[in-house]
XYZ file of C-alpha atoms in Angstrom:
240
model
C 23.772 4.827 -8.818
C 23.478 3.274 -5.361
C 22.444 -0.380 -5.102
C 20.893 0.293 -1.679
C 18.023 2.601 -2.498
C 14.759 4.114 -1.250
C 11.796 2.424 -2.966
C 8.997 4.530 -4.369
C 5.296 3.999 -4.927
C 3.709 0.741 -3.805
C 7.058 -0.805 -2.854
C 7.616 1.956 -0.288
C 4.695 0.546 1.724
C 6.820 -2.534 2.395
C 10.229 -1.050 3.130
C 12.067 2.251 3.385
C 15.256 0.728 1.951
C 15.947 -2.121 -0.462
C 18.652 -3.824 -2.492
C 18.252 -6.101 -5.520
C 21.003 -8.706 -5.754
C 20.192 -10.320 -9.096
C 19.062 -9.268 -12.545
C 16.188 -11.542 -13.426
C 14.538 -14.330 -11.469
C 14.154 -18.022 -12.219
C 10.870 -18.368 -10.349
C 8.992 -17.270 -13.459
C 5.893 -15.980 -11.649
C 3.166 -15.120 -14.149
C 2.114 -12.009 -12.233
C 5.638 -10.590 -11.819
C 5.881 -6.830 -12.371
C 9.697 -6.781 -12.351
C 10.338 -7.386 -16.075
C 8.260 -4.321 -16.907
C 9.720 -2.292 -14.041
C 13.279 -3.090 -15.160
C 12.435 -2.794 -18.878
C 13.562 -6.360 -19.476
C 12.419 -8.977 -21.942
C 10.172 -11.224 -19.880
C 11.544 -14.532 -21.152
C 15.151 -13.421 -20.720
C 14.323 -12.168 -17.239
C 12.984 -15.615 -16.302
C 15.452 -17.790 -18.199
C 18.783 -15.964 -17.785
C 19.007 -14.525 -14.265
C 22.449 -13.450 -13.103
C 24.100 -11.549 -10.239
C 24.200 -7.800 -10.696
C 27.612 -6.617 -11.804
C 29.977 -5.986 -8.875
C 27.045 -6.233 -6.475
C 29.029 -7.421 -3.471
C 31.718 -4.775 -3.919
C 29.022 -2.115 -4.244
C 27.316 -3.316 -1.064
C 30.680 -3.316 0.682
C 31.255 0.321 -0.224
C 27.759 1.524 0.608
C 27.356 -0.315 3.908
C 30.655 1.059 5.209
C 29.071 4.533 5.410
C 25.388 3.732 5.900
C 23.776 4.314 9.289
C 20.157 3.214 9.565
C 17.712 1.443 11.823
C 15.440 0.744 8.846
C 15.962 -2.807 7.573
C 17.156 -3.144 3.996
C 14.773 -5.413 2.091
C 16.220 -8.194 -0.089
C 14.730 -8.085 -2.719
C 11.970 -6.364 -4.752
C 12.834 -7.066 -8.413
C 14.245 -10.558 -7.896
C 14.274 -13.284 -5.262
C 17.343 -13.533 -3.003
C 16.832 -17.315 -2.835
C 16.006 -18.137 -6.421
C 17.720 -21.337 -7.671
C 20.921 -19.691 -8.947
C 21.731 -18.447 -5.448
C 22.731 -22.027 -4.640
C 25.610 -21.521 -7.075
C 26.556 -17.903 -6.435
C 25.601 -17.512 -2.748
C 25.335 -13.769 -3.299
C 22.702 -13.443 -0.589
C 24.921 -14.933 2.098
C 27.782 -12.632 1.134
C 25.454 -9.640 1.273
C 24.027 -10.645 4.652
C 27.536 -10.952 6.071
C 28.330 -7.387 4.990
C 25.108 -5.991 6.432
C 25.824 -7.786 9.712
C 29.437 -6.576 9.788
C 28.285 -2.968 9.357
C 25.404 -3.203 11.875
C 22.644 -2.741 9.292
C 19.394 -4.699 9.767
C 17.857 -6.581 6.860
C 14.591 -8.226 5.958
C 14.326 -11.091 3.518
C 11.355 -11.438 1.142
C 11.366 -14.757 -0.694
C 9.527 -17.643 -2.315
C 12.678 -19.762 -2.111
C 11.479 -22.041 0.672
C 14.092 -24.068 2.493
C 16.950 -22.605 0.420
C 16.711 -19.595 2.712
C 17.324 -21.599 5.870
C 21.024 -22.019 5.128
C 21.528 -18.363 6.072
C 19.465 -18.330 9.243
C 22.716 -18.536 11.225
C 23.512 -14.989 10.075
C 19.959 -13.679 10.152
C 19.370 -14.685 13.774
C 22.392 -12.693 15.009
C 20.527 -9.371 14.918
C 17.072 -9.152 16.556
C 16.194 -6.325 14.151
C 16.390 -8.689 11.172
C 13.201 -10.089 9.676
C 12.350 -13.067 7.495
C 9.317 -12.911 5.244
C 7.698 -15.173 2.693
C 5.260 -14.433 -0.103
C 2.232 -16.723 0.083
C -0.444 -16.718 -2.607
C -2.114 -20.135 -2.414
C -2.115 -23.300 -0.332
C -2.623 -25.523 -3.370
C 0.511 -27.027 -4.937
C -0.983 -27.319 -8.427
C -2.134 -23.700 -8.402
C 1.279 -22.599 -7.173
C 2.981 -24.475 -10.017
C 0.650 -22.780 -12.482
C 1.298 -19.242 -11.224
C 4.835 -19.571 -9.756
C 6.403 -22.499 -11.642
C 9.979 -22.093 -10.397
C 9.251 -21.130 -6.781
C 9.161 -23.406 -3.749
C 5.764 -24.937 -3.051
C 3.585 -23.350 -0.344
C 4.214 -26.091 2.220
C 7.967 -25.548 1.984
C 7.645 -21.778 2.336
C 5.471 -22.248 5.400
C 8.049 -24.602 6.913
C 10.770 -21.986 6.435
C 8.643 -19.509 8.408
C 8.157 -22.040 11.186
C 11.901 -22.683 11.352
C 12.760 -18.979 11.424
C 10.268 -18.339 14.211
C 11.724 -21.238 16.175
C 15.142 -19.573 16.018
C 13.762 -16.298 17.334
C 13.801 -14.514 13.970
C 10.953 -12.056 13.460
C 8.646 -13.260 10.676
C 6.063 -11.762 8.378
C 3.999 -12.888 5.410
C 3.301 -10.985 2.232
C -0.110 -11.827 0.809
C 0.602 -10.017 -2.426
C -0.585 -10.511 -5.028
C -3.883 -11.929 -3.817
C -5.422 -14.010 -6.590
C -7.136 -16.631 -4.402
C -8.919 -14.920 -1.476
C -10.169 -18.190 0.049
C -6.609 -19.544 0.150
C -5.430 -16.431 1.987
C -7.941 -17.055 4.756
C -6.824 -20.675 5.073
C -3.165 -19.649 5.081
C -3.773 -17.220 7.938
C -5.270 -20.040 9.981
C -2.338 -22.317 9.100
C 0.442 -19.842 9.953
C -0.700 -17.375 12.616
C 1.057 -19.191 15.462
C 4.516 -18.508 13.988
C 4.011 -15.325 11.953
C 4.445 -11.941 13.629
C 2.967 -9.673 10.940
C 0.868 -9.894 7.776
C 0.921 -7.518 4.815
C -1.874 -7.803 2.262
C -2.138 -6.371 -1.252
C -4.368 -7.112 -4.221
C -3.300 -8.403 -7.611
C -2.916 -5.605 -10.162
C -2.587 -5.395 -13.941
C -4.212 -8.814 -14.384
C -7.672 -9.992 -15.431
C -8.072 -11.803 -12.096
C -8.235 -8.427 -10.344
C -11.603 -7.739 -11.984
C -13.032 -11.052 -10.786
C -12.535 -10.522 -7.028
C -14.816 -8.622 -4.650
C -12.064 -6.612 -2.984
C -14.345 -4.888 -0.501
C -15.622 -8.187 0.891
C -12.144 -9.676 0.938
C -10.616 -6.637 2.637
C -13.133 -6.659 5.468
C -12.907 -10.458 5.822
C -9.121 -10.534 6.111
C -9.126 -7.537 8.476
C -11.720 -9.195 10.709
C -9.855 -12.498 10.803
C -6.509 -10.951 11.680
C -8.062 -8.738 14.351
C -9.803 -11.768 15.853
C -6.475 -13.598 16.036
C -4.741 -10.557 17.506
C -2.184 -10.397 14.696
C -0.548 -7.159 13.578
C -1.239 -6.448 9.905
C -0.939 -3.874 7.163
C -3.398 -3.539 4.285
C -1.846 -1.878 1.271
C -3.410 1.298 -0.060
C -4.650 -0.341 -3.263
C -6.775 -2.696 -1.115
C -7.810 -0.135 1.523
C -9.383 2.121 -1.101
C -12.091 -0.510 -1.689
C -13.104 -0.588 1.978
């Protein structure tokens, strides 16, 4: 089975190719779909993350023959800059192989400033992209929903730093569980974010408490007013 793969379903809306470097994720986000998607025990997934077996050797083999202009997304079922990456540095090793074989990548992370240590590699290829998941601008709410992830202010600073180095940036507003915070975050970040992608929260009680039609039109109007490129995921568009 290839470690660089073509996502299906909702993930395909974000990227045509992806690679998951770790099994499990120490961020412990309450809304995470990955334990179910990978048929993992949720507590083990959160508490015992580890590099995938032979992941770097597998990437080495697959990138030597892969020709694509589509960026490979790191990662969908884990975070490339979760805390254990400070020890293993798997993400840096993977980025070096993608760069060596002329394959663009896009990072998707809640790791905050941990990601900045690899900006020296990421900035080498103008096709590369750096993206951050933002859900709230309130530190206490972030700690409640995403207890192991970097706080919102730190994630925003990593976007600002990437943009300053000429790295293309985008924000994932998914899952949306605080619509008002999303609007404030757009205002706080639009000067250094190149693209926004927006998707609702699913499989959670909070989804039933939000007026998705009103939110969808509000976020669309705000981004159009600011002249920012954006993509609304299908599960949100169907309410509009």
